[in-house]
C-alpha positions as MATLAB code, in Angstrom:
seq = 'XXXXXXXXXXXXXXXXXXXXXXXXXXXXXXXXXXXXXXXXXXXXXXXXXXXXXXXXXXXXXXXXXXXXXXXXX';
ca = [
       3.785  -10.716    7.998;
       0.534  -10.225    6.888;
      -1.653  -13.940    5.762;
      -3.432  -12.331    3.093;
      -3.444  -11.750   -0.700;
      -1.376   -8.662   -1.441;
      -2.725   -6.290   -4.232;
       0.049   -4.161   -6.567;
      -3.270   -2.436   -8.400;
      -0.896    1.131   -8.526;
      -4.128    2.797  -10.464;
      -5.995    2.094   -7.253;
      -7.495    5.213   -6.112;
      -7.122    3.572   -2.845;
      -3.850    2.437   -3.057;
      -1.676    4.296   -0.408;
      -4.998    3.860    2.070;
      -5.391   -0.130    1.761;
      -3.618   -2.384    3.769;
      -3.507   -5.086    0.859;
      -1.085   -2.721   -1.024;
       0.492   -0.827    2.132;
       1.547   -3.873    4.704;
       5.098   -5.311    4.490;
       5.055   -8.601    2.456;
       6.709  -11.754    3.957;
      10.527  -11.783    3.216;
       9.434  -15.676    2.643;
       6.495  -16.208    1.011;
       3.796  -13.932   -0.186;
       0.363  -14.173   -2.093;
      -0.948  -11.619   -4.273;
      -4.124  -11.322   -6.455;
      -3.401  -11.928  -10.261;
      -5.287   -9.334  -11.377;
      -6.789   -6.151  -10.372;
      -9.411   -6.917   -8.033;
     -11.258   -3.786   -8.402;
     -14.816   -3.364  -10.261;
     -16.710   -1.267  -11.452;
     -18.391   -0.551   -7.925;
     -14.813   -0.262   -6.001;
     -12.964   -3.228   -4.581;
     -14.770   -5.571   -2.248;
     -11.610   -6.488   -0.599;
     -10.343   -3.216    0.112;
      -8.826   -2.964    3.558;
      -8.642    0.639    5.292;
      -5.519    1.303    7.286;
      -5.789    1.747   10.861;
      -2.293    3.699   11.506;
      -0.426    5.172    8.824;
       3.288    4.044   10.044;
       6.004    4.814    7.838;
       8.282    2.577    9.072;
       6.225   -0.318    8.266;
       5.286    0.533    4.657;
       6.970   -1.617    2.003;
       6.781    1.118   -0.098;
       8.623    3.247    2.145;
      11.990    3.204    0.053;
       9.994    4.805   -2.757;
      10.660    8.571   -3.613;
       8.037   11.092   -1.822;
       5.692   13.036   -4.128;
       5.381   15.702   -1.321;
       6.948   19.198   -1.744;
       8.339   21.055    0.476;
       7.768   25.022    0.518;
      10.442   27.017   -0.187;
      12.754   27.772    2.362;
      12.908   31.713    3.459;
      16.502   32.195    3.422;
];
């Protein structure tokens, strides 16, 4: 459970690398900025990720954008 505001900015150019939009919210209680907290000169809060886990993603359940190559049948 991460103690930290949560950011849903999906515009972010940083989005899927930030761990204020990536970390699992609290099945309890969560905070998350208002509004966008990005500027003109990036985000001042932004948060890299240290390990990309899948598992651990809360957008996880969303569909994948990647494509496969076609399969040589």
């Amino acid at each position: 459970m991460p103690d930290i505001s949560m950011c849903n900015d999906y515009s972010c150019p940083k989005f899927d690398k930030c761990y204020r939009a990536q970390a699992k919210p609290s099945e309890y209680r969560q905070a998350y900025f208002a509004s966008s907290p990005r500027s003109v000169d990036g985000c001042e809060y932004f948060s890299p990720l240290e390990k990309t886990d899948e598992n651990s993603s809360r957008h996880r359940n969303k569909p994948s954008t990647r494509q496969d190559p076609p399969s040589r049948n």
